[in-house]
Every structure is written in C-alpha cells, then in structure tokens.
Short mmCIF file of C-alpha atoms in Angstrom, two decimals:
data_model
loop_
_atom_site.label_atom_id
_atom_site.label_comp_id
_atom_site.label_asym_id
_atom_site.label_seq_id
_atom_site.Cartn_x
_atom_site.Cartn_y
_atom_site.Cartn_z
CA MET A 1 3.60 -14.36 -8.76
CA ARG A 2 1.07 -11.97 -8.69
CA LYS A 3 1.12 -9.07 -10.57
CA LEU A 4 1.43 -5.52 -9.16
CA GLY A 5 -2.07 -2.70 -9.56
CA THR A 6 -1.10 0.38 -11.62
CA GLY A 7 -0.65 2.15 -7.88
CA GLU A 8 1.57 -0.46 -6.34
CA GLN A 9 3.59 0.11 -9.70
CA ILE A 10 4.16 3.13 -8.90
CA GLY A 11 4.96 3.13 -5.17
CA ALA A 12 7.62 0.27 -5.59
CA LEU A 13 9.24 1.71 -8.29
CA TYR A 14 9.40 5.07 -6.67
CA GLY A 15 10.34 3.61 -3.33
CA ALA A 16 13.61 2.27 -5.24
CA TYR A 17 13.94 5.48 -6.77
CA PHE A 18 13.42 7.18 -3.72
CA PHE A 19 16.13 5.19 -2.22
CA ILE A 20 18.70 4.93 -5.33
CA THR A 21 18.25 8.94 -5.74
CA LEU A 22 19.16 9.43 -1.41
CA TYR A 23 21.72 7.06 -1.24
CA TYR A 24 24.06 8.79 -3.97
CA SER A 25 23.76 12.46 -3.14
CA GLU A 26 25.06 10.98 0.53
CA ASN A 27 24.07 14.81 2.26
CA LEU A 28 21.07 16.37 0.22
CA PHE A 29 18.79 16.81 3.86
CA GLY A 30 22.54 17.76 5.49
CA GLU A 31 22.18 21.22 4.91
CA PRO A 32 18.06 21.72 3.43
CA ASN A 33 18.33 24.53 1.20
CA SER A 34 15.06 24.19 0.41
CA ASP A 35 11.54 24.36 2.69
CA LEU A 36 11.12 21.21 0.77
CA TYR A 37 13.97 19.30 2.31
CA ARG A 38 13.90 20.88 5.47
CA ALA A 39 9.89 19.44 5.63
CA PHE A 40 10.99 16.68 4.29
CA LEU A 41 13.76 16.04 8.00
CA GLN A 42 10.24 18.37 10.45
CA VAL A 43 8.76 14.54 9.38
CA ILE A 44 11.43 11.81 9.14
CA PRO A 45 14.69 13.35 10.82
CA SER A 46 17.06 11.90 8.91
CA GLN A 47 18.02 10.70 5.03
CA LYS A 48 18.87 7.84 5.60
CA ALA A 49 15.68 6.62 7.43
CA TRP A 50 14.40 8.49 4.42
CA MET A 51 15.80 6.37 2.15
CA LEU A 52 14.75 2.71 3.79
CA PHE A 53 11.60 3.71 3.78
CA GLY A 54 12.15 3.89 0.48
CA LEU A 55 13.75 1.04 0.22
CA SER A 56 11.89 -1.16 2.95
CA ILE A 57 8.39 -0.40 0.46
CA THR A 58 10.06 -1.59 -2.84
CA LEU A 59 11.02 -4.71 -0.69
CA PHE A 60 7.84 -5.53 0.59
CA TYR A 61 6.27 -5.31 -2.69
CA VAL A 62 8.45 -7.66 -4.44
CA VAL A 63 7.60 -10.17 -1.45
CA SER A 64 3.61 -9.20 -1.54
CA MET A 65 4.63 -10.70 -5.44
CA ILE A 66 6.18 -13.65 -4.40
CA TRP A 67 4.03 -14.09 -1.29
CA GLN A 68 0.92 -13.74 -2.06
CA HIS A 69 -0.50 -13.57 1.75
CA HIS A 70 -3.87 -10.85 1.98
CA ILE A 71 -2.12 -9.32 5.73
CA VAL A 72 1.23 -8.64 3.81
CA ILE A 73 -0.45 -7.13 0.54
CA MET A 74 -2.11 -4.89 2.59
CA PHE A 75 0.56 -3.91 5.27
CA VAL A 76 2.54 -2.77 2.17
CA ASN A 77 -0.01 -0.76 0.61
CA VAL A 78 -0.72 1.11 3.53
CA LEU A 79 3.28 1.64 4.14
CA SER A 80 3.03 2.89 0.49
CA GLY A 81 -0.09 5.17 1.18
CA LEU A 82 1.96 6.61 4.55
CA PHE A 83 4.92 7.42 2.34
CA PHE A 84 3.31 9.35 0.26
CA THR A 85 0.89 10.72 2.00
CA LEU A 86 3.78 12.18 4.28
CA ILE A 87 5.53 13.33 0.94
CA ALA A 88 2.36 14.95 0.22
CA VAL A 89 1.89 16.70 3.19
CA THR A 90 5.90 17.78 2.85
CA TYR A 91 4.45 19.32 -0.48
CA LEU A 92 0.84 21.03 0.91
CA PHE A 93 2.96 22.85 3.12
CA THR A 94 6.02 24.43 1.28
CA TYR A 95 5.66 23.72 -2.32
CA PRO A 96 1.88 23.64 -3.23
CA ASN A 97 1.81 22.24 -7.38
CA ILE A 98 0.83 19.69 -9.04
CA GLY A 99 3.28 16.97 -7.44
CA LEU A 100 1.41 17.39 -4.56
CA ALA A 101 -2.39 15.97 -6.36
CA LEU A 102 -0.27 13.01 -7.81
CA TYR A 103 1.21 11.82 -4.08
CA THR A 104 -1.37 12.97 -3.49
CA LEU A 105 -3.46 10.57 -5.56
CA VAL A 106 -1.26 8.15 -5.22
CA GLY A 107 -1.57 7.83 -1.60
CA PHE A 108 -4.98 7.35 -1.94
CA LYS A 109 -5.15 4.83 -4.31
CA ASN A 110 -3.26 2.75 -2.00
CA PHE A 111 -5.38 3.03 0.93
CA GLN A 112 -8.16 2.36 -1.14
CA PHE A 113 -6.31 -1.08 -2.91
CA VAL A 114 -5.88 -2.07 0.85
CA PHE A 115 -9.80 -1.47 1.02
CA ARG A 116 -10.00 -3.94 -1.90
CA VAL A 117 -7.67 -6.76 -1.24
CA SER A 118 -9.29 -7.09 2.66
CA ASN A 119 -12.76 -7.08 0.16
CA GLU A 120 -11.45 -9.83 -1.77
CA HIS A 121 -10.04 -11.83 0.74
CA GLU A 122 -13.75 -11.57 2.57
CA LYS A 123 -15.27 -12.47 -0.29
CA HIS A 124 -13.39 -15.90 -0.81
CA LYS A 125 -13.69 -16.31 3.23
CA THR A 126 -17.58 -16.19 2.58
CA ASP A 127 -17.04 -18.59 -1.12
CA LYS A 128 -15.14 -21.08 0.85
CA LEU A 129 -17.64 -21.06 3.68
CA LYS A 130 -20.50 -21.43 0.64
CA MET A 131 -18.74 -24.12 -1.25
CA LYS A 132 -18.32 -25.84 2.23
CA MET A 133 -21.87 -25.69 3.20
CA LYS A 134 -23.14 -27.09 0.27
CA SER A 135 -20.67 -29.80 0.22
CA LYS A 136 -22.20 -31.04 3.07
CA GLY A 137 -26.16 -30.16 2.48
CA SER A 138 -27.67 -27.20 3.67
CA LEU A 139 -27.87 -27.02 7.37
CA HIS A 140 -31.91 -27.23 6.81
CA ASP A 141 -33.99 -28.72 4.73
CA TYR A 142 -36.00 -25.91 3.55
CA GLU A 143 -37.13 -27.05 0.46
CA LYS A 144 -38.91 -30.14 2.17
CA GLU A 145 -40.70 -28.14 4.97
CA ASP A 146 -42.48 -26.00 1.48
CA ASN A 147 -43.39 -29.24 -0.59
CA ASN A 148 -44.69 -30.56 2.32
CA GLU A 149 -47.43 -27.72 2.82
#
C-alpha cells in the first residue's frame, strides 16, 4: 500500500470534507445568498455534481493507495488538481483572499505530482531496460574494439 504525499492527503481529506458538508447541507446551493455559491454553480451546475466530484476524488485516492499503477495515480492527481483549480477560479472572481492562494497552491502541487509520477515511471522503465541489457550483455563490444587498437 502506498503512502499518500502531503498534497494528496489534503486532496483526499478535503474531498471527503466537501462531500460530507454538501451531503448534510442539502440545499446549500439551492438559493445561494453568496456570490461564491453562485460562482460554484456557474462552474458545475448542481450541488450533487460537486458532491460526487469531492467523493470521487477521495475514492480514487483510496484506489490509488491499493492499486499502485502510475496511470491511476496520475489520473487522481489531475482530477484533484482540476477540483482545486475550479474552486480557486471561483474564489478569484468572487472573493479573493488567502483561500484563493491555498486552493491554487494545492491544485498546482497536484499537477506537479502528476509530472513527478510520470518521470518516476519513465525512470523505472529505463532502469529495467538497462538491467535487461546488462543481463544479456552489451549490444556492441566497445571495450574489445578499444583494446584491439
């Protein structure tokens, strides 16, 4: 089982918090009194869709902890980065404050993690290929050519 990074932990726990909050506040977006809630509804048009978005992030993080495939890890981090970016955009246009900076930072960290996982996967593939080549011997005997000269 893999350990989640700090940004991933924030994404998973905030997704769960977001889901629980919207689940128990069934009509929070129904009659929005705040510009922020109206902006949320302009980005994703229903409270249930926001709930499912938050829940899916948490569930995908759990799946990525168990099934440690690089595509799953990259997918959930893109999804989480998108989630936090959408929230940051709504803050940007309605209520710019420290929340905007925090959501933006977490969103960027999720996208950065996608690149890190991709690079680690490519390095792992390269290392496996190098080991395979070493076990079969070199393709060209450069050392012998240098010694003959």
